[in-house]
Short mmCIF file of C-alpha atoms and ligand atoms in Angstrom, two decimals:
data_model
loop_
_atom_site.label_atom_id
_atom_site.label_comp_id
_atom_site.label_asym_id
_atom_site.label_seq_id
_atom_site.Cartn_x
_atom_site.Cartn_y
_atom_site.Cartn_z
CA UNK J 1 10.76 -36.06 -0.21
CA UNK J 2 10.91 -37.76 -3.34
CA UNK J 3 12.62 -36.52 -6.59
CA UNK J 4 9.45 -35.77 -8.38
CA UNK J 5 7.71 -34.35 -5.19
CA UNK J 6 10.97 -31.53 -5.23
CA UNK J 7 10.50 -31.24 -9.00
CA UNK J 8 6.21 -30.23 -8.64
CA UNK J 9 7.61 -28.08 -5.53
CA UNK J 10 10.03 -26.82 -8.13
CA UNK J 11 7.13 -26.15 -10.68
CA UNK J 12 5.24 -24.87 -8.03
CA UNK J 13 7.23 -22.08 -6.68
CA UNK J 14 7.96 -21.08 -10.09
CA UNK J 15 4.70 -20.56 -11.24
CA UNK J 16 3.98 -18.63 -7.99
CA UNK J 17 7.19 -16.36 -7.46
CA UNK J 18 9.82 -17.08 -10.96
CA UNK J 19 12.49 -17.59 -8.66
CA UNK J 20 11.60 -19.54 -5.69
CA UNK J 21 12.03 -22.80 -7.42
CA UNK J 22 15.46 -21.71 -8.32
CA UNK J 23 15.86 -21.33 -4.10
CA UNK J 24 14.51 -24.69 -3.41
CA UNK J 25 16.40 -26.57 -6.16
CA UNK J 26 19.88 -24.53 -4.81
CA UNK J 27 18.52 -25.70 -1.46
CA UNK J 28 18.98 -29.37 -2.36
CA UNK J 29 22.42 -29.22 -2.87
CA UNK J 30 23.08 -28.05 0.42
CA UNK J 31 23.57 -29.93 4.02
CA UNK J 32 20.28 -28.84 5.24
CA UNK J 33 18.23 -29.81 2.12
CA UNK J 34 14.62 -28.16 1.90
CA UNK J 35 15.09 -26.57 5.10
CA UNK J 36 17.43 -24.32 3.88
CA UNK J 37 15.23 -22.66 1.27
CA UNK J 38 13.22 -19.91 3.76
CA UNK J 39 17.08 -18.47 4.11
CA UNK J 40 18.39 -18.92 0.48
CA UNK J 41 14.81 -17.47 -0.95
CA UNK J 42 15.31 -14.93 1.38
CA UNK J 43 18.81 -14.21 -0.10
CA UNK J 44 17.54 -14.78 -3.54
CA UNK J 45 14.53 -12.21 -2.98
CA UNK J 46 17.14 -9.36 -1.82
CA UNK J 47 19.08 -9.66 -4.73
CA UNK J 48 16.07 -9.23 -7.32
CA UNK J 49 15.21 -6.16 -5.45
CA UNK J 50 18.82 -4.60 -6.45
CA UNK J 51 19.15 -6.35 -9.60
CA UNK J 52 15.81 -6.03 -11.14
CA UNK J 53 16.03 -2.52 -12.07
CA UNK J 54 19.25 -3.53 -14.42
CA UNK J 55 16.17 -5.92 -16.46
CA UNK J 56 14.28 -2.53 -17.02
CA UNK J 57 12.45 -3.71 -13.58
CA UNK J 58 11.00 -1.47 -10.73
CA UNK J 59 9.46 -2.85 -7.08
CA UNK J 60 6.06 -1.11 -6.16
CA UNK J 61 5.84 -0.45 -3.10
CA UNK J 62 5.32 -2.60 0.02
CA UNK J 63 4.54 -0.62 2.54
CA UNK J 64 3.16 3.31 3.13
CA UNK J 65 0.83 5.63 1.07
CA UNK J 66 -1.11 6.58 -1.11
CA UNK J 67 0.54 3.91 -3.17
CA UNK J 68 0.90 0.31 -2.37
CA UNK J 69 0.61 -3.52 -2.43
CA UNK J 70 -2.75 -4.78 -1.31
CA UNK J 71 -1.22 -7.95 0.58
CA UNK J 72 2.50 -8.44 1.78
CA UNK J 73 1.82 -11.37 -0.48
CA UNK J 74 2.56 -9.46 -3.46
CA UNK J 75 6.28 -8.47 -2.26
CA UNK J 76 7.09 -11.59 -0.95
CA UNK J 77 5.47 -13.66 -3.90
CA UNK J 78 7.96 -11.04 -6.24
CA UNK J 79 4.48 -10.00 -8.48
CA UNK J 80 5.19 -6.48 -7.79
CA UNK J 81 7.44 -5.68 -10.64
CA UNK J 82 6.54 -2.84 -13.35
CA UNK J 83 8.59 -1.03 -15.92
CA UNK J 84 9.40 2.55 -14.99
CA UNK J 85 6.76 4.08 -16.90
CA UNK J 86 4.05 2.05 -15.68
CA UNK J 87 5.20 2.41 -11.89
CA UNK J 88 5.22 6.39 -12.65
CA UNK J 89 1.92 5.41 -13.62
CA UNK J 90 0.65 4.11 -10.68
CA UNK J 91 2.35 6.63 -8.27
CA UNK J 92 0.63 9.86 -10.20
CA UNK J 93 -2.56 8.14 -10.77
CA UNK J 94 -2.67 6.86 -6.77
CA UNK J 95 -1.26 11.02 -5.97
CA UNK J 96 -4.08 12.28 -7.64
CA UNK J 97 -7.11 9.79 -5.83
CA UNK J 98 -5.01 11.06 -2.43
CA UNK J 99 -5.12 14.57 -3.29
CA UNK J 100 -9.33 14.68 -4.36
CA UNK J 101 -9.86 11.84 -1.21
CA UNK J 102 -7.49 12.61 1.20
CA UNK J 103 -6.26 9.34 2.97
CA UNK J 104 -6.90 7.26 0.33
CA UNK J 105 -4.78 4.33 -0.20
CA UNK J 106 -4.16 3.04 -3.71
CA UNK J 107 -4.21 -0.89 -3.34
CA UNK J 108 -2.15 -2.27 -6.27
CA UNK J 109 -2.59 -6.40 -7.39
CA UNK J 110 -0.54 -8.51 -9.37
CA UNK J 111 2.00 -6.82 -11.89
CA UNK J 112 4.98 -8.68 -12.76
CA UNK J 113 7.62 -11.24 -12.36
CA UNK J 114 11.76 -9.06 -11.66
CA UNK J 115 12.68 -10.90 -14.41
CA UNK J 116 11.13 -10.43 -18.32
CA UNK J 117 9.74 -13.14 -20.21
CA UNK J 118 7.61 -15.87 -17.77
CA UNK J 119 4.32 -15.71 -17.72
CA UNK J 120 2.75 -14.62 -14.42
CA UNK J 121 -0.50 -17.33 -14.17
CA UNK J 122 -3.30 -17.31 -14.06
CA UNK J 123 -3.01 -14.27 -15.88
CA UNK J 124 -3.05 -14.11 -19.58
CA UNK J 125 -0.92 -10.85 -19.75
CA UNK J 126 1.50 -9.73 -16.82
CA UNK J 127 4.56 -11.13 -18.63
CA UNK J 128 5.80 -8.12 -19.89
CA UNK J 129 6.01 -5.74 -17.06
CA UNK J 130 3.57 -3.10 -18.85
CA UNK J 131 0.36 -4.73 -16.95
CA UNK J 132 -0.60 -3.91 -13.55
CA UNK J 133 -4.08 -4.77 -11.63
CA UNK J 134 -5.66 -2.79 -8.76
CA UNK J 135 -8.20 -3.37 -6.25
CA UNK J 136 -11.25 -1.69 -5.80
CA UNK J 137 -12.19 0.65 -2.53
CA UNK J 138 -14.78 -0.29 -0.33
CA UNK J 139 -16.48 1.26 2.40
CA UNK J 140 -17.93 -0.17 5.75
CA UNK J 141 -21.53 -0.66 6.16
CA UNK J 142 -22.23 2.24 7.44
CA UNK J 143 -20.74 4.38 4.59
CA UNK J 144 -17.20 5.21 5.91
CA UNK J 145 -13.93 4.55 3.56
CA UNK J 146 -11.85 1.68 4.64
CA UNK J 147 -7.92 2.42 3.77
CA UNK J 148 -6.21 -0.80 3.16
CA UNK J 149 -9.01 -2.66 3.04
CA UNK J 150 -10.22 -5.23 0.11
CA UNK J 151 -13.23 -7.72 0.35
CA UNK J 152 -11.25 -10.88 -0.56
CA UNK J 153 -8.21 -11.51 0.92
CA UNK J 154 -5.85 -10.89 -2.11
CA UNK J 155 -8.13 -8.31 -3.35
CA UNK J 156 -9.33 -10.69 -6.45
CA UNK J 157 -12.32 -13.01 -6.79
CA UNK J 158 -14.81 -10.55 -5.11
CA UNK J 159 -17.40 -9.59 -7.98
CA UNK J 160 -19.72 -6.89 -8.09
CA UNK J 161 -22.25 -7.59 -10.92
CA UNK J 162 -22.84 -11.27 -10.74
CA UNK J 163 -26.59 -9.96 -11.27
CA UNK J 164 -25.55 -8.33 -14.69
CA UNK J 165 -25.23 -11.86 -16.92
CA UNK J 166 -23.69 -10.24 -20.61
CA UNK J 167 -22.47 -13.25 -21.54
CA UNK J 168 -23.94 -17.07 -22.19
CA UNK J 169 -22.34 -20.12 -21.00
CA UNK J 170 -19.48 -20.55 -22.34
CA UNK J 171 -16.96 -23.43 -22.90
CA UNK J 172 -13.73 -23.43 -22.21
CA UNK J 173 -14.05 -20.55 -20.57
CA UNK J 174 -11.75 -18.89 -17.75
CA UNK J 175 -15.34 -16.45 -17.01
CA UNK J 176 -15.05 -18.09 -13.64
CA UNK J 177 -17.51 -16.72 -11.30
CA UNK J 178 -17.09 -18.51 -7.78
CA UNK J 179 -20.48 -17.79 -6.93
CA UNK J 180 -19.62 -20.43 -3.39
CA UNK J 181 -16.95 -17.96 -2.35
CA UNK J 182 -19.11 -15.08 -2.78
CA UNK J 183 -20.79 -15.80 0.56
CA UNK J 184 -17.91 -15.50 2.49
CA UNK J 185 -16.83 -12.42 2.11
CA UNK J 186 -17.17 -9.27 4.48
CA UNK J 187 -20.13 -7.21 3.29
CA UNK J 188 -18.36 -4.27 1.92
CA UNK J 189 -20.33 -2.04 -0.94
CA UNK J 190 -17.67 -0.27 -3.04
CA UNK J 191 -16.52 3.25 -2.47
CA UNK J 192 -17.85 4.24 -5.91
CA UNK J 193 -16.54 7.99 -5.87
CA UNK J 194 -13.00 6.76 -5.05
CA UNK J 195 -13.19 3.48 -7.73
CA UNK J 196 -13.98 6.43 -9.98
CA UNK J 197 -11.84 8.76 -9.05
CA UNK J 198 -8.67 5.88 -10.01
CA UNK J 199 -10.34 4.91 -12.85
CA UNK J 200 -10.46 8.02 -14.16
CA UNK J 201 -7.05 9.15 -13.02
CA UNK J 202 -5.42 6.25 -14.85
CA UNK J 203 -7.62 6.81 -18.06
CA UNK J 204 -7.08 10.90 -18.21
CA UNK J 205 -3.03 9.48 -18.31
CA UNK J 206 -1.61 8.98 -21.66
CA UNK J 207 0.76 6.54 -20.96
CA UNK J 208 -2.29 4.48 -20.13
CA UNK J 209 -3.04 2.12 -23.65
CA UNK J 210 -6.01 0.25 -22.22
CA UNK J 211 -8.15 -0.87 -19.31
CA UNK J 212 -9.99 -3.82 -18.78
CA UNK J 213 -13.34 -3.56 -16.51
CA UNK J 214 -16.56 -4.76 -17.06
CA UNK J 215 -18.85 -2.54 -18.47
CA UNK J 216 -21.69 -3.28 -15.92
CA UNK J 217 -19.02 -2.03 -13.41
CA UNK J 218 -17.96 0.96 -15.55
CA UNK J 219 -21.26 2.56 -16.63
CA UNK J 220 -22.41 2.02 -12.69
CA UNK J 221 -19.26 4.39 -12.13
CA UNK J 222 -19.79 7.04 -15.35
CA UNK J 223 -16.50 5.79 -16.39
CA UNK J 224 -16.52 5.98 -20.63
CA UNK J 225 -13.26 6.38 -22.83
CA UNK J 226 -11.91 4.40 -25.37
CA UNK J 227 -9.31 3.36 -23.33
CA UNK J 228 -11.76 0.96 -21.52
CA UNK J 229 -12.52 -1.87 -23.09
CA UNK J 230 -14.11 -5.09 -22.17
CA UNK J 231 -11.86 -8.29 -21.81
CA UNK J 232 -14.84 -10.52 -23.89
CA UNK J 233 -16.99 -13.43 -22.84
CA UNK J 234 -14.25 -15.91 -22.25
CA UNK J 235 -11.29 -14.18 -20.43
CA UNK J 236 -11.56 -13.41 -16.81
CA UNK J 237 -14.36 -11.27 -15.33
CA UNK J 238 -12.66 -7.58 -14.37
CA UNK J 239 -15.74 -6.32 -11.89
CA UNK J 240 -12.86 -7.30 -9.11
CA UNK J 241 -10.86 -5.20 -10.26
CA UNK J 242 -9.04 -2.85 -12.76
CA UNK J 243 -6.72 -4.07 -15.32
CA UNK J 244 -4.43 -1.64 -16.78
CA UNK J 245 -1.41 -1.71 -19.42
CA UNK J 246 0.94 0.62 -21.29
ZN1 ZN F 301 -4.39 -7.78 -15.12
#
């Protein structure tokens, strides 16, 4: 590989996990080159686990119930990082969904890099550690809950009130809508009573500061506070999912 194909792997790794560019560009001074990065990332990726709570850091977790990451993605990617109070957060909020649905599993999305500072893309927030997405719950289609279980893979991109247009065209705009991918998706309606029940868990907290979800979404749900607020015309849709920050 070329010098600038290692530097856009570089970039790219980076952008996707903070510090697996670090583990490919350590890889290049070694013997084995490139192929030693699955080991060294490896390494790398054990070490922010221990370390991370020393940069005001905690891991959400990977595996188990009622609280944890949608996708393995999320833990291996190293986008599962909150501070303290907004993991507590997430924990009481996902206890009290489990104890008025029991068996439900909290499905948590992107939150943040180990280490402060980098932006997490294509979010806008995340860089901070005090913002933390969650999926929505869905149900088969013959009514029954599905633990675990999103409509797109990663939990993102599947929207639930294309039909409800509240904003005009708009350029630039990162309003994507994907309309193409919408297709593919397994038919799944959401589980509105436990959407709700989360939503209104993390909005009765008062460490919660706001919420992002798109009022289509919310009013279908009976979810009102001032808490929840709607991200505008040109920021990212949020009928996917909930947004939520300190
Ligand atoms: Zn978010």
């Amino acid at each position: 590989m070329k010098r600038t194909g290692h530097a856009l792997v570089i970039l790219g790794l980076t952008i996707l996990t903070q510090l697996g560019g670090l583990a490919w560009g350590l890889a290049l001074f070694t013997r084995w080159r490139w192929r030693a990065f699955p080991l060294i990332y490896l390494a790398i990726w054990v070490v922010a686990q221990l370390l991370a709570p020393l940069a005001g850091r905690q891991p959400l977790p990977c595996t188990g119930a009622p609280l944890r990451m949608q996708s393995i993605f999320y833990c291996a990617a190293l986008r599962n990082f909150a501070v303290p109070e907004l993991a507590d957060l997430a924990h009481d909020a996902a206890a009290r969904v489990a104890d008025k649905h029991p068996g439900t599993i909290t499905l948590a999305l992107d939150g943040g890099f180990p280490i402060p500072g980098l932006p997490m893309l294509p979010h806008l927030s995340h860089a901070d550690g005090r913002k933390l997405d969650f999926a929505l719950f869905y149900k088969n289609s013959t009514g029954d809950y599905l633990p675990g279980k999103t409509r797109a893979p990663l939990g993102y991109f599947a929207f639930e009130t294309l039909d409800h247009p509240q904003c005009p065209a708009a350029f630039p705009t990162l309003r994507w809508d994907f309309r193409w991918m919408q297709a593919i998706y397994p038919d799944r309606p959401i589980d509105d009573r436990r959407t709700k029940a989360l939503g209104q868990a993390l909005l009765d907290d008062p460490r919660l500061g706001k919420m992002l979800l798109e009022p289509a979404l919310a009013e279908r749900l009976g979810l009102a506070d001032p808490k929840l607020r709607f991200q505008g015309c040109r920021a990212a849709r949020h009928d996917d999912h909930f947004h939520v920050q300190l």
